Amino acid sequence: MLTALLIVVLVTTLSAAMLWRQARSIQIEAADRGRAQADWVLQGALDWARLILREDKRNNMNSRDGKPASDDLTEVWSVPLAEARLSSFLSQDENKSADAGPDAFLSGHIEDAQSRFNLRNLVDNRPEEVRAAAQLFQAAGLSTNLVEQLRLSMNYAAVPASAPPGEVPLLPTRLAQLRWLGLNDEQIRRLSTLVVILPRRTPVNVNTAPREVLAAVLFTDTGSADRIVRQRQVKPFRSFEDLKPFVPQEPALSAERTAFTSDFFFVEGQLRMDDRVLAQRSLVERRNLEMVVLDRERLQRLSTLPGTAAGYGATP
């Protein structure tokens, strides 16, 4: 009798283990399939954004009014894609019904990366760039000592021969990597909407930059920067002649530091499925009509509870 009971217990245990392994295998397979599908959708969103940026560049090159081109917040690329059911895109295909797609929602937007101050500009040790960075850090409520810290670290990373022995840091390519240079998460958060790290030196686009960045780069106050923001909403700036009446210090106007068009853009796509959110941000460089993807990063959602606001953190 005891032997029979032991056999029953053993068979039951083995059966339960086999069922658990099978269920686990199915879950893993479903997760892998879901990730592959999400990657496909986000890649499609990125390709769509690249097409929009290419057409915008083509329009700039073929301007019929003879005026200089501009990239500004009145253009098609700056209009975000509001969250829409993925099947609504699939239904554009006559061979697929609106209910054929998965229960997923897609959203996204394109952001001008040159609307922010490029920390790579500190590598050249130019006084005007250091001054602009200091004003920007003050606007973010941070010590200007951090600017000198970043300037030294960025230069050491870019030119290792200039660094003290054994103190050569890695050159960051994303804001999250500023931790390598001694900044903490709160400092990076405060700077996240004001600065960027791009592969080369870049000017700030006055048609897209926030007032804090405009004030820092143009060496003016936020009141003057606000007037520039209001004016560009009425009529985007296309030349320094357009901008001069709004800038008290004319020496601040330099093609190396300010511009009216942009070459670098961030493309962010977000896919929501049930209580899961997958988001990807890509850095795209526009080289004439060629849209080159320089970097991609997955954004981690901080909360997936229904009814809570989505928060994201970039992976280093």
XYZ file of C-alpha atoms in Angstrom:
316
model
C 0.000 0.000 0.000
C 2.772 2.404 0.937
C 4.665 1.539 -2.226
C 1.605 2.293 -4.343
C 1.159 5.669 -2.678
C 4.803 6.532 -3.269
C 4.454 5.607 -6.934
C 1.349 7.798 -7.261
C 3.129 10.734 -5.604
C 6.169 10.269 -7.847
C 4.091 10.100 -11.025
C 2.093 13.156 -9.965
C 5.276 15.123 -9.223
C 6.872 14.185 -12.541
C 3.688 15.057 -14.431
C 3.465 18.435 -12.714
C 7.114 19.160 -13.514
C 6.592 18.231 -17.168
C 3.504 20.426 -17.408
C 5.354 23.339 -15.797
C 8.259 22.979 -18.219
C 5.896 22.820 -21.163
C 4.020 25.909 -19.985
C 7.297 27.717 -19.401
C 8.502 26.778 -22.874
C 5.286 28.133 -24.385
C 5.669 31.388 -22.430
C 9.261 31.842 -23.602
C 8.300 31.128 -27.201
C 5.419 33.605 -27.010
C 7.688 36.260 -25.469
C 10.304 35.758 -28.193
C 7.634 35.989 -30.866
C 6.222 39.130 -29.251
C 9.651 40.780 -29.151
C 10.262 39.926 -32.794
C 6.898 41.404 -33.788
C 7.554 44.528 -31.706
C 10.973 44.982 -33.319
C 9.349 44.705 -36.734
C 6.704 47.317 -35.916
C 9.216 49.759 -34.372
C 11.523 49.326 -37.365
C 8.599 50.159 -39.631
C 7.887 53.295 -37.599
C 11.542 54.325 -37.887
C 11.516 53.805 -41.664
C 8.365 55.913 -41.882
C 10.044 58.723 -39.942
C 13.119 58.540 -42.185
C 10.855 58.922 -45.214
C 9.238 62.021 -43.681
C 12.656 63.559 -42.975
C 13.864 62.783 -46.488
C 10.818 64.412 -48.062
C 11.309 67.462 -45.843
C 14.910 67.725 -47.029
C 13.793 67.347 -50.634
C 11.315 70.191 -50.170
C 14.064 72.343 -48.646
C 16.326 71.657 -51.623
C 13.562 72.393 -54.139
C 12.250 75.567 -52.523
C 10.455 77.636 -55.157
C 10.344 80.956 -53.319
C 14.114 81.425 -53.502
C 14.372 81.885 -49.737
C 16.837 80.000 -47.519
C 15.533 76.742 -46.104
C 14.485 76.267 -42.487
C 13.599 73.391 -40.194
C 10.953 74.535 -37.758
C 8.048 73.396 -35.625
C 5.443 74.174 -38.306
C 6.645 71.356 -40.559
C 5.168 67.886 -40.964
C 8.038 66.088 -39.223
C 7.317 67.948 -35.958
C 3.731 66.672 -35.710
C 3.636 63.695 -33.315
C 1.825 60.494 -34.171
C -0.922 60.174 -31.584
C -1.505 56.703 -30.203
C -3.455 54.692 -32.765
C -4.537 51.091 -32.964
C -2.044 49.149 -35.038
C -4.822 47.482 -37.015
C -5.873 50.901 -38.325
C -2.608 51.004 -40.269
C -3.050 47.437 -41.506
C -6.574 48.229 -42.702
C -5.092 50.542 -45.334
C -4.228 47.309 -47.130
C -7.300 46.154 -49.079
C -6.371 42.536 -48.370
C -6.542 42.965 -44.578
C -9.434 43.888 -42.339
C -9.220 46.353 -39.454
C -9.641 43.484 -37.001
C -6.853 41.354 -38.476
C -4.028 42.944 -36.530
C -2.967 42.422 -32.933
C -4.480 44.404 -30.069
C -1.598 46.876 -30.048
C -1.220 50.652 -30.204
C 1.521 52.656 -31.900
C 2.645 56.229 -31.229
C 5.759 58.258 -31.833
C 7.387 61.562 -32.617
C 10.414 63.173 -34.247
C 12.497 65.648 -32.268
C 15.180 67.995 -33.530
C 18.373 66.938 -31.750
C 19.882 70.327 -32.593
C 17.270 72.070 -30.479
C 19.606 71.330 -27.563
C 23.113 72.436 -26.667
C 25.638 69.865 -27.862
C 28.093 68.963 -25.090
C 30.518 67.796 -27.775
C 31.097 71.509 -28.462
C 33.023 71.696 -25.179
C 35.801 69.553 -26.659
C 37.226 72.499 -28.597
C 37.773 74.591 -25.430
C 36.109 77.603 -27.009
C 35.295 80.290 -24.407
C 31.915 81.118 -25.948
C 30.805 77.475 -25.700
C 31.918 77.231 -22.074
C 30.067 80.464 -21.299
C 26.889 79.192 -22.970
C 27.103 75.887 -21.104
C 27.580 77.695 -17.781
C 24.467 79.825 -18.358
C 22.509 76.726 -19.331
C 23.592 74.800 -16.239
C 22.540 77.745 -14.067
C 19.130 77.700 -15.751
C 18.872 74.013 -14.830
C 19.708 74.805 -11.201
C 23.142 73.182 -11.360
C 26.560 74.422 -10.312
C 28.733 75.909 -13.046
C 31.595 73.868 -11.597
C 30.063 70.918 -13.421
C 30.788 72.647 -16.731
C 34.507 72.749 -16.007
C 34.358 69.136 -14.849
C 32.657 68.107 -18.088
C 34.961 70.225 -20.241
C 38.063 68.571 -18.823
C 36.598 65.068 -19.003
C 35.290 65.498 -22.556
C 38.656 66.793 -23.731
C 40.541 64.000 -21.972
C 38.239 61.456 -23.618
C 38.540 63.032 -27.075
C 42.319 63.549 -26.842
C 43.689 60.816 -24.528
C 47.241 62.180 -24.819
C 46.121 65.303 -22.920
C 44.858 63.332 -19.911
C 46.888 62.549 -16.792
C 48.230 58.980 -16.748
C 45.536 56.486 -15.842
C 42.713 59.073 -15.976
C 41.406 58.689 -19.522
C 37.579 58.444 -19.416
C 35.412 56.978 -22.145
C 33.745 59.527 -24.407
C 29.974 59.364 -23.780
C 27.576 59.145 -26.696
C 24.322 59.256 -24.691
C 23.229 61.440 -21.804
C 22.889 58.452 -19.466
C 26.612 57.843 -19.953
C 27.442 61.175 -18.307
C 27.596 59.062 -15.164
C 31.020 58.038 -16.461
C 32.116 61.667 -16.028
C 30.794 62.057 -12.495
C 27.221 63.345 -12.934
C 24.439 61.744 -10.924
C 20.974 60.741 -12.115
C 19.263 63.894 -10.817
C 21.755 66.170 -12.585
C 21.306 64.236 -15.815
C 17.524 64.474 -15.469
C 17.667 68.262 -15.112
C 19.811 68.535 -18.228
C 17.893 66.014 -20.323
C 15.720 68.561 -22.167
C 18.509 71.107 -22.611
C 21.635 69.262 -23.756
C 22.580 66.462 -26.115
C 25.699 64.555 -27.145
C 26.128 64.311 -30.919
C 28.960 62.756 -32.963
C 30.379 66.113 -34.016
C 30.187 69.792 -33.224
C 26.790 71.272 -34.142
C 25.027 74.644 -33.959
C 21.693 75.140 -32.201
C 18.625 75.529 -34.401
C 16.941 78.762 -33.280
C 13.648 77.617 -34.817
C 13.291 74.647 -32.464
C 15.363 75.357 -29.331
C 13.603 76.055 -25.997
C 14.008 79.516 -24.518
C 16.652 78.405 -21.972
C 18.909 77.115 -24.749
C 18.314 80.212 -26.883
C 19.174 82.518 -23.985
C 22.404 80.613 -23.293
C 23.610 80.343 -26.884
C 22.692 83.924 -27.822
C 24.007 85.369 -24.518
C 20.713 87.042 -23.748
C 17.966 86.885 -21.138
C 14.885 84.692 -21.121
C 12.683 87.675 -21.985
C 14.503 88.186 -25.288
C 14.446 84.435 -25.851
C 10.669 84.442 -25.324
C 10.303 87.096 -28.030
C 12.258 84.887 -30.425
C 9.992 81.936 -29.605
C 6.852 84.016 -30.216
C 8.201 85.392 -33.483
C 9.147 81.994 -34.907
C 5.591 80.793 -34.244
C 4.395 83.536 -36.578
C 7.227 83.269 -39.084
C 10.215 80.910 -38.769
C 13.675 82.446 -39.018
C 15.579 81.754 -42.219
C 18.642 83.986 -41.944
C 20.694 86.066 -39.537
C 19.103 89.177 -41.024
C 15.760 87.911 -39.724
C 17.246 87.238 -36.289
C 19.310 90.395 -35.761
C 16.447 92.599 -34.476
C 15.873 90.133 -31.627
C 19.481 89.705 -30.486
C 21.022 92.634 -28.553
C 24.565 91.260 -28.852
C 25.253 90.805 -32.536
C 28.602 88.994 -31.970
C 26.519 86.118 -30.586
C 25.284 85.430 -34.114
C 27.620 82.868 -35.628
C 26.985 80.142 -38.189
C 29.129 77.825 -36.071
C 26.886 78.279 -33.047
C 23.411 79.028 -34.424
C 21.554 77.724 -37.466
C 18.100 77.597 -39.044
C 18.203 74.010 -40.315
C 19.191 70.710 -38.711
C 21.015 67.520 -39.629
C 20.375 65.397 -36.518
C 17.009 64.139 -35.283
C 15.712 61.783 -32.605
C 12.986 59.374 -33.695
C 11.003 57.754 -30.896
C 8.475 55.002 -31.445
C 6.307 53.409 -28.770
C 4.303 50.192 -29.004
C 1.732 49.395 -26.302
C 0.350 45.883 -25.979
C -1.926 45.175 -23.006
C 0.056 46.337 -19.943
C 3.423 46.248 -21.718
C 5.097 49.180 -23.410
C 8.087 48.903 -25.718
C 9.789 52.105 -26.806
C 12.807 52.784 -28.970
C 14.696 56.007 -29.639
C 16.982 56.346 -32.631
C 19.438 59.056 -33.615
C 19.226 59.833 -37.323
C 21.633 62.007 -39.301
C 20.327 63.592 -42.476
C 23.071 63.642 -45.101
C 21.400 65.330 -48.033
C 18.753 62.751 -49.015
C 20.361 59.879 -47.130
C 18.914 59.160 -43.685
C 21.590 57.390 -41.613
C 20.684 55.706 -38.313
C 23.614 56.359 -35.960
C 22.293 54.907 -32.718
C 19.344 53.039 -31.249
C 18.378 52.561 -27.642
C 15.524 50.844 -25.907
C 13.678 52.949 -23.361
C 12.714 51.189 -20.171
C 9.269 51.848 -18.778
C 9.289 52.767 -15.101
C 5.647 51.859 -14.482
C 3.335 49.413 -16.241
C 0.364 49.657 -13.902
C -2.920 50.531 -15.653
C -3.911 54.137 -15.164
C -0.423 55.348 -14.274
C 1.632 57.732 -16.329
C 4.358 56.208 -18.422
C 7.870 57.049 -17.387
C 10.980 56.113 -19.288
C 14.648 55.755 -18.622
C 17.256 55.323 -21.327
C 19.549 52.370 -21.172
C 23.245 53.349 -21.104
